[in-house]
Tab-separated table of C-alpha atoms and ligand atoms in Angstrom:
chain	number	residue	atom	x	y	z
A	1488	MET	CA	0.000	0.000	0.000
A	1489	ASN	CA	1.488	3.410	-0.876
A	1490	LYS	CA	1.553	6.297	1.606
A	1491	PHE	CA	-1.506	7.975	0.115
A	1492	LYS	CA	-3.591	4.814	0.315
A	1493	LEU	CA	-2.437	4.232	3.871
A	1494	ALA	CA	-3.507	7.732	4.899
A	1495	VAL	CA	-6.885	7.324	3.210
A	1496	SER	CA	-7.549	4.004	4.893
A	1497	ALA	CA	-6.477	5.422	8.280
A	1498	ILE	CA	-8.992	8.257	7.872
A	1499	ALA	CA	-11.681	5.770	6.817
A	1500	MET	CA	-10.957	3.642	9.919
A	1501	LEU	CA	-11.216	6.727	12.096
A	1502	ALA	CA	-14.566	7.621	10.580
A	1503	VAL	CA	-15.994	4.155	11.199
A	1504	THR	CA	-14.623	3.398	14.641
A	1505	GLY	CA	-14.219	6.819	16.175
A	1506	VAL	CA	-10.667	5.804	17.182
A	1507	ALA	CA	-8.498	8.853	17.856
A	1508	ASN	CA	-4.787	9.321	18.409
A	1509	ALA	CA	-2.794	6.815	20.441
A	1510	GLY	CA	-5.629	4.289	20.340
A	1511	GLU	CA	-8.013	6.420	22.423
A	1512	ILE	CA	-11.602	5.793	21.398
A	1513	VAL	CA	-13.722	8.891	21.063
A	1514	ILE	CA	-17.462	8.581	21.652
A	1515	LYS	CA	-19.320	11.604	20.348
A	1516	PHE	CA	-22.720	11.817	22.045
A	1517	SER	CA	-25.065	14.141	20.185
A	1518	HIS	CA	-28.432	15.282	21.523
A	1519	VAL	CA	-30.864	18.147	21.004
A	1520	VAL	CA	-31.996	19.100	24.501
A	1521	ALA	CA	-30.567	21.424	27.145
A	1522	GLU	CA	-28.055	20.172	29.717
A	1523	ASN	CA	-30.476	20.702	32.635
A	1524	THR	CA	-32.863	18.030	31.327
A	1525	PRO	CA	-32.977	14.288	32.115
A	1526	LYS	CA	-31.163	13.407	28.877
A	1527	GLY	CA	-28.642	16.225	29.283
A	1528	ILE	CA	-27.897	15.056	32.840
A	1529	MET	CA	-27.588	11.445	31.705
A	1530	ALA	CA	-25.164	12.304	28.888
A	1531	ASN	CA	-22.938	14.382	31.182
A	1532	LYS	CA	-22.988	11.685	33.871
A	1533	PHE	CA	-21.972	9.102	31.268
A	1534	LYS	CA	-19.024	11.283	30.276
A	1535	GLU	CA	-18.041	11.713	33.942
A	1536	LEU	CA	-18.127	7.950	34.612
A	1537	ILE	CA	-16.105	7.150	31.495
A	1538	ASP	CA	-13.565	9.839	32.428
A	1539	GLN	CA	-13.208	8.239	35.870
A	1540	ARG	CA	-13.042	4.656	34.716
A	1541	LEU	CA	-11.564	4.563	31.243
A	1542	ALA	CA	-9.315	7.620	31.061
A	1543	GLY	CA	-6.790	7.276	28.264
A	1544	LYS	CA	-8.773	4.466	26.651
A	1545	VAL	CA	-12.115	6.111	25.925
A	1546	ARG	CA	-13.099	9.768	25.745
A	1547	VAL	CA	-16.708	10.957	25.618
A	1548	GLU	CA	-17.584	14.266	23.972
A	1549	VAL	CA	-21.127	15.478	24.607
A	1550	PHE	CA	-22.814	17.862	22.168
A	1551	PRO	CA	-26.112	19.190	23.637
A	1552	ASN	CA	-28.675	21.584	22.115
A	1553	GLN	CA	-28.318	20.214	18.576
A	1554	GLN	CA	-24.772	21.594	18.374
A	1555	LEU	CA	-23.738	18.647	16.236
A	1556	PHE	CA	-26.770	17.019	14.570
A	1557	SER	CA	-30.539	17.364	14.498
A	1558	ASP	CA	-32.513	14.223	15.353
A	1559	LYS	CA	-33.389	13.960	11.668
A	1560	LYS	CA	-29.706	13.720	10.690
A	1561	VAL	CA	-28.134	12.004	13.681
A	1562	LEU	CA	-28.839	8.392	12.744
A	1563	GLU	CA	-27.531	8.841	9.216
A	1564	ALA	CA	-24.438	10.474	10.707
A	1565	MET	CA	-24.080	7.518	13.081
A	1566	LEU	CA	-24.098	5.054	10.225
A	1567	LEU	CA	-21.356	7.112	8.578
A	1568	GLY	CA	-19.290	7.013	11.782
A	1569	ASP	CA	-19.561	10.751	12.458
A	1570	VAL	CA	-21.208	10.239	15.858
A	1571	GLN	CA	-21.227	7.177	18.128
A	1572	LEU	CA	-24.073	7.732	20.607
A	1573	ALA	CA	-27.452	9.456	20.524
A	1574	ALA	CA	-30.742	9.097	22.352
A	1575	PRO	CA	-33.501	10.366	20.074
A	1576	SER	CA	-37.059	10.267	21.251
A	1577	LEU	CA	-38.866	7.048	20.304
A	1578	SER	CA	-41.106	9.201	18.106
A	1579	LYS	CA	-38.228	9.840	15.719
A	1580	PHE	CA	-37.434	6.331	14.466
A	1581	GLY	CA	-40.314	6.056	11.980
A	1582	LYS	CA	-37.971	5.904	8.991
A	1583	TYR	CA	-36.204	2.892	10.496
A	1584	THR	CA	-38.945	0.836	12.174
A	1585	LYS	CA	-42.712	0.963	12.682
A	1586	ILE	CA	-42.914	-1.010	15.907
A	1587	LEU	CA	-41.719	1.855	18.119
A	1588	GLN	CA	-44.819	3.799	17.116
A	1589	VAL	CA	-46.554	2.033	20.010
A	1590	TYR	CA	-44.945	4.532	22.381
A	1591	ASP	CA	-46.713	7.446	20.660
A	1592	LEU	CA	-50.252	6.081	21.003
A	1593	PRO	CA	-52.207	8.660	23.035
A	1594	PHE	CA	-53.419	7.717	26.510
A	1595	LEU	CA	-51.800	4.268	26.296
A	1596	PHE	CA	-49.565	4.179	29.386
A	1597	GLN	CA	-51.185	5.236	32.644
A	1598	ASP	CA	-47.872	6.225	34.266
A	1599	MET	CA	-44.101	5.754	34.092
A	1600	SER	CA	-44.244	2.525	36.119
A	1601	ALA	CA	-46.351	1.020	33.343
A	1602	VAL	CA	-43.731	2.162	30.818
A	1603	GLU	CA	-41.009	0.505	32.923
A	1604	ARG	CA	-42.967	-2.746	33.101
A	1605	PHE	CA	-43.538	-2.779	29.351
A	1606	GLN	CA	-39.923	-1.980	28.497
A	1607	SER	CA	-38.479	-4.615	30.792
A	1608	GLY	CA	-40.886	-7.235	29.376
A	1609	GLU	CA	-40.391	-9.412	26.318
A	1610	GLN	CA	-41.837	-6.982	23.757
A	1611	GLY	CA	-40.004	-3.961	25.131
A	1612	GLN	CA	-36.664	-5.783	25.104
A	1613	MET	CA	-37.275	-7.141	21.625
A	1614	MET	CA	-37.814	-3.579	20.381
A	1615	LEU	CA	-34.270	-2.626	21.366
A	1616	LYS	CA	-33.247	-4.938	18.506
A	1617	SER	CA	-35.743	-3.523	16.029
A	1618	LEU	CA	-33.092	-1.347	14.353
A	1619	GLN	CA	-30.532	-4.092	13.852
A	1620	SER	CA	-31.279	-4.673	10.173
A	1621	LYS	CA	-30.517	-0.970	9.653
A	1622	GLY	CA	-27.107	-1.248	11.328
A	1623	LEU	CA	-28.160	0.313	14.654
A	1624	ILE	CA	-28.232	-1.164	18.163
A	1625	GLY	CA	-30.475	-0.038	21.022
A	1626	LEU	CA	-28.398	0.031	24.213
A	1627	GLY	CA	-31.335	0.862	26.457
A	1628	TYR	CA	-34.324	3.097	27.102
A	1629	MET	CA	-34.268	6.367	28.970
A	1630	HIS	CA	-37.230	8.348	30.285
A	1631	ASN	CA	-38.298	11.930	30.052
A	1632	GLY	CA	-41.942	11.713	31.068
A	1633	MET	CA	-45.498	12.438	30.068
A	1634	LYS	CA	-46.287	15.172	27.546
A	1635	GLN	CA	-48.491	18.197	28.160
A	1636	LEU	CA	-50.390	20.304	25.645
A	1637	SER	CA	-49.826	24.033	25.302
A	1638	ALA	CA	-51.235	26.866	23.195
A	1639	ASN	CA	-52.188	30.505	23.420
A	1640	ASN	CA	-55.782	29.570	24.188
A	1641	PRO	CA	-56.931	27.194	26.942
A	1642	LEU	CA	-57.094	23.565	25.776
A	1643	LEU	CA	-59.763	22.047	27.987
A	1644	VAL	CA	-61.768	19.992	25.504
A	1645	PRO	CA	-60.729	18.584	22.090
A	1646	ASN	CA	-62.672	21.246	20.229
A	1647	ASP	CA	-60.324	23.885	21.692
A	1648	ALA	CA	-57.563	22.432	19.497
A	1649	ALA	CA	-59.612	22.351	16.292
A	1650	GLY	CA	-58.122	24.388	13.435
A	1651	ARG	CA	-54.984	25.254	15.435
A	1652	LYS	CA	-51.441	24.483	14.310
A	1653	PHE	CA	-49.348	22.287	16.603
A	1654	ARG	CA	-45.680	21.447	16.267
A	1655	ILE	CA	-45.100	17.694	16.461
A	1656	MET	CA	-42.060	15.437	16.344
A	1657	SER	CA	-41.580	13.468	13.128
A	1658	SER	CA	-44.163	10.786	13.923
A	1659	ASN	CA	-47.168	9.709	11.889
A	1660	VAL	CA	-48.962	8.629	15.063
A	1661	LEU	CA	-48.614	12.127	16.512
A	1662	LYS	CA	-49.884	13.524	13.206
A	1663	ALA	CA	-52.955	11.284	13.450
A	1664	GLN	CA	-53.425	12.188	17.124
A	1665	PHE	CA	-53.778	15.900	16.310
A	1666	GLU	CA	-55.859	15.226	13.200
A	1667	ALA	CA	-58.225	13.246	15.430
A	1668	VAL	CA	-59.093	16.526	17.204
A	1669	GLU	CA	-59.203	18.426	13.887
A	1670	ALA	CA	-56.002	20.315	14.622
A	1671	VAL	CA	-53.215	20.938	12.099
A	1672	PRO	CA	-49.995	19.064	13.016
A	1673	LEU	CA	-46.661	20.259	11.616
A	1674	LYS	CA	-43.490	18.148	11.856
A	1675	LYS	CA	-40.703	20.517	12.894
A	1676	PRO	CA	-37.258	20.122	14.508
A	1677	TYR	CA	-37.017	20.737	18.217
A	1678	SER	CA	-34.571	23.602	17.682
A	1679	GLU	CA	-37.245	25.616	15.843
A	1680	VAL	CA	-40.104	25.287	18.335
A	1681	PHE	CA	-39.422	28.372	20.449
A	1682	THR	CA	-39.201	30.710	17.455
A	1683	LEU	CA	-42.243	29.192	15.775
A	1684	LEU	CA	-44.239	29.792	18.957
A	1685	GLN	CA	-42.798	33.235	19.567
A	1686	THR	CA	-43.635	34.435	16.068
A	1687	ASN	CA	-47.090	32.806	16.158
A	1688	ALA	CA	-46.196	30.741	13.093
A	1689	ILE	CA	-47.755	27.895	15.083
A	1690	ASP	CA	-50.335	27.981	17.870
A	1691	GLY	CA	-49.155	25.250	20.174
A	1692	GLN	CA	-47.053	22.193	20.894
A	1693	GLU	CA	-46.822	19.128	23.117
A	1694	ASN	CA	-43.870	18.285	25.320
A	1695	THR	CA	-42.757	17.312	28.806
A	1696	TRP	CA	-42.441	19.716	31.718
A	1697	SER	CA	-38.632	19.626	31.599
A	1698	ASN	CA	-38.507	20.424	27.869
A	1699	ILE	CA	-41.146	23.161	28.184
A	1700	TYR	CA	-39.167	24.644	31.072
A	1701	SER	CA	-35.586	24.308	29.769
A	1702	LYS	CA	-36.425	25.704	26.327
A	1703	LYS	CA	-38.707	28.432	27.747
A	1704	PHE	CA	-41.763	27.417	25.706
A	1705	PHE	CA	-43.899	28.482	28.687
A	1706	GLU	CA	-42.793	32.078	28.143
A	1707	VAL	CA	-44.408	32.106	24.704
A	1708	GLN	CA	-47.533	30.056	25.476
A	1709	ASP	CA	-50.358	31.547	27.521
A	1710	HIS	CA	-51.879	28.191	28.489
A	1711	ILE	CA	-50.619	24.725	29.347
A	1712	THR	CA	-52.870	21.757	30.095
A	1713	ASN	CA	-51.573	19.132	32.510
A	1714	SER	CA	-52.874	16.500	30.104
A	1715	ASN	CA	-50.349	13.648	30.474
A	1716	HIS	CA	-51.805	12.449	27.182
A	1717	GLY	CA	-48.703	10.799	25.767
A	1718	LEU	CA	-45.173	9.662	26.476
A	1719	LEU	CA	-41.769	11.106	25.637
A	1720	ASP	CA	-39.156	8.406	26.015
A	1721	TYR	CA	-35.792	7.745	24.381
A	1722	MET	CA	-33.669	4.946	23.035
A	1723	VAL	CA	-29.915	5.188	23.459
A	1724	VAL	CA	-28.498	4.001	20.146
A	1725	THR	CA	-25.149	3.282	18.592
A	1726	SER	CA	-24.034	1.793	15.296
A	1727	ALA	CA	-23.474	-1.946	15.103
A	1728	GLU	CA	-20.189	-1.314	13.316
A	1729	PHE	CA	-18.825	0.818	16.147
A	1730	TRP	CA	-20.215	-1.322	18.969
A	1731	ASN	CA	-19.169	-4.689	17.565
A	1732	GLY	CA	-15.737	-3.305	16.763
A	1733	LEU	CA	-15.039	-2.676	20.463
A	1734	ASP	CA	-13.111	-5.082	22.630
A	1735	ALA	CA	-15.645	-7.106	24.691
A	1736	ASP	CA	-14.351	-5.954	28.100
A	1737	LEU	CA	-14.429	-2.336	27.047
A	1738	ARG	CA	-17.924	-2.761	25.631
A	1739	ASN	CA	-19.133	-4.195	28.955
A	1740	GLU	CA	-17.524	-1.351	30.856
A	1741	ILE	CA	-19.118	1.262	28.581
A	1742	GLN	CA	-22.527	-0.423	28.835
A	1743	LYS	CA	-22.226	-0.529	32.638
A	1744	SER	CA	-21.430	3.188	32.817
A	1745	LEU	CA	-24.268	3.943	30.442
A	1746	ASP	CA	-26.741	1.934	32.542
A	1747	GLU	CA	-25.658	3.845	35.647
A	1748	ALA	CA	-25.968	7.186	33.848
A	1749	VAL	CA	-29.454	6.245	32.611
A	1750	LYS	CA	-30.525	5.493	36.203
A	1751	ILE	CA	-29.395	8.980	37.243
A	1752	GLY	CA	-31.158	10.478	34.198
A	1753	ASN	CA	-34.360	8.603	35.012
A	1754	ALA	CA	-34.287	9.839	38.604
A	1755	ALA	CA	-33.881	13.392	37.245
A	1756	ALA	CA	-36.826	12.778	34.911
A	1757	GLU	CA	-39.045	11.803	37.818
A	1758	GLU	CA	-37.935	14.758	39.898
A	1759	LYS	CA	-38.259	17.274	37.047
A	1760	SER	CA	-41.746	16.170	36.083
A	1761	GLN	CA	-42.761	17.803	39.395
A	1762	SER	CA	-40.147	20.516	39.963
A	1763	ASP	CA	-40.114	21.974	36.434
A	1764	MET	CA	-43.901	22.053	36.435
A	1765	LYS	CA	-43.767	23.951	39.724
A	1766	ARG	CA	-41.162	26.370	38.332
A	1767	ILE	CA	-43.470	27.077	35.384
A	1768	VAL	CA	-46.532	27.591	37.612
A	1769	ASP	CA	-44.513	29.825	39.983
A	1770	SER	CA	-43.176	31.925	37.086
A	1771	GLY	CA	-46.658	33.352	36.536
A	1772	ARG	CA	-45.839	33.548	32.800
A	1773	THR	CA	-48.566	31.104	31.776
A	1774	THR	CA	-51.716	29.475	33.159
A	1775	VAL	CA	-51.568	25.773	33.932
A	1776	HIS	CA	-54.916	23.974	33.684
A	1777	GLU	CA	-56.011	20.728	35.316
A	1778	LEU	CA	-58.662	18.726	33.450
A	1779	THR	CA	-61.831	17.496	35.101
A	1780	LYS	CA	-62.593	13.805	34.615
A	1781	GLU	CA	-65.265	14.687	32.051
A	1782	GLN	CA	-62.875	16.892	30.083
A	1783	ARG	CA	-60.136	14.267	30.100
A	1784	ASP	CA	-62.605	11.596	28.956
A	1785	GLN	CA	-63.425	13.755	25.947
A	1786	TRP	CA	-59.760	13.848	24.890
A	1787	VAL	CA	-59.466	10.091	25.369
A	1788	THR	CA	-62.578	9.436	23.288
A	1789	ALA	CA	-61.379	11.726	20.508
A	1790	MET	CA	-57.788	10.450	20.349
A	1791	LYS	CA	-58.056	6.750	21.133
A	1792	PRO	CA	-59.264	5.703	17.633
A	1793	VAL	CA	-55.638	6.363	16.585
A	1794	TRP	CA	-54.744	3.013	18.231
A	1795	ASP	CA	-56.770	1.113	15.611
A	1796	GLN	CA	-55.340	3.186	12.781
A	1797	PHE	CA	-51.830	1.934	13.622
A	1798	ALA	CA	-52.612	-1.559	14.936
A	1799	GLU	CA	-51.494	-3.229	11.725
A	1800	GLU	CA	-48.173	-1.381	11.466
A	1801	ILE	CA	-47.325	-1.828	15.157
A	1802	GLY	CA	-48.885	-5.256	15.766
A	1803	GLN	CA	-51.946	-5.772	17.963
A	1804	ASP	CA	-49.924	-8.122	20.197
A	1805	VAL	CA	-47.513	-5.277	20.993
A	1806	ILE	CA	-50.364	-2.886	21.779
A	1807	ASP	CA	-51.995	-5.540	23.967
A	1808	ALA	CA	-48.737	-6.047	25.889
A	1809	ALA	CA	-48.530	-2.284	26.460
A	1810	ILE	CA	-52.130	-2.180	27.695
A	1811	ALA	CA	-51.415	-5.121	30.023
A	1812	SER	CA	-48.477	-3.207	31.556
A	1813	ASN	CA	-50.969	-0.776	33.100
A	1814	LYS	CA	-52.018	-3.290	35.743
B	2553	LIG	C1	-38.734	16.941	20.773
B	2553	LIG	O1	-38.320	17.024	19.603
B	2553	LIG	O2	-39.681	17.596	21.209
B	2553	LIG	C2	-38.030	15.989	21.717
B	2553	LIG	O3	-37.708	14.835	21.014
B	2553	LIG	C3	-36.784	16.597	22.251
B	2553	LIG	C4	-36.098	15.605	23.160
B	2553	LIG	O4	-35.133	14.977	22.735
B	2553	LIG	O5	-36.554	15.495	24.298
């Protein structure tokens, strides 16, 4: 091999494996949220643990706030070796697999314990492998929490959403969910939501308390409904090429640190679902509404037909397993 070819193949190796100088492996972790969110805390904790345990062997570089890639681009970039870890919301894998759409079905999981039960069960674990044919590996789930609805008008019954434009993540289930209440869903990147709301290009959005707080959506929305109508959860993913190229001991050590970081992130998620809501209420910048049972039932009745619309793509057995996790 001549010198030029050697240099080219060294660069190609670097791109695929993320191996840096002197054999140090670099793990670039790209995400779109702020650092003071469950995912931001998890990513930074992962870096800290790897720094403590694998210094000189592995280095983690965290890129928050979409500094590196949007969720639309990050998986393509991962397959090219430009990033090694990401944790997109489960709503953003539609291009790669249909089965994860179960997590977007409105009013499916009654609480986060039900989500935990489902994910640790057979179907939930099987889904971590649902991206394998595309060259991606799910290393685990990570929570954010339940989503809330916001707009510049109160959203107390489904008709309040009719005709209004809502930003959604890139999910066909979420599109159907808003169409079910005659609203107008628009798939937009997370990084654009604040400006779209601020300029009234859209009327509303749905997200968790920690995302609404950390990105200041509450400052540009007059009303938020504590609707808990859907779930925002993540899958930590890597490329099979990168992961399988690691030495087995190192891989185990990285997975162990990741699992510990996820536990810390999940604890932050639980805490922030209360504390960030309180911060928003206390700010006085918006009005937070609680639904009566009758009002909530109306949303359930309007949105639940979406389950049947997607039963074939997801699999009724998967939906049934999710329903069973509520007990
Ligand atoms: C969103 O786009 O609203 C979320 O996926 C952001 C995130 O990663 O929590």
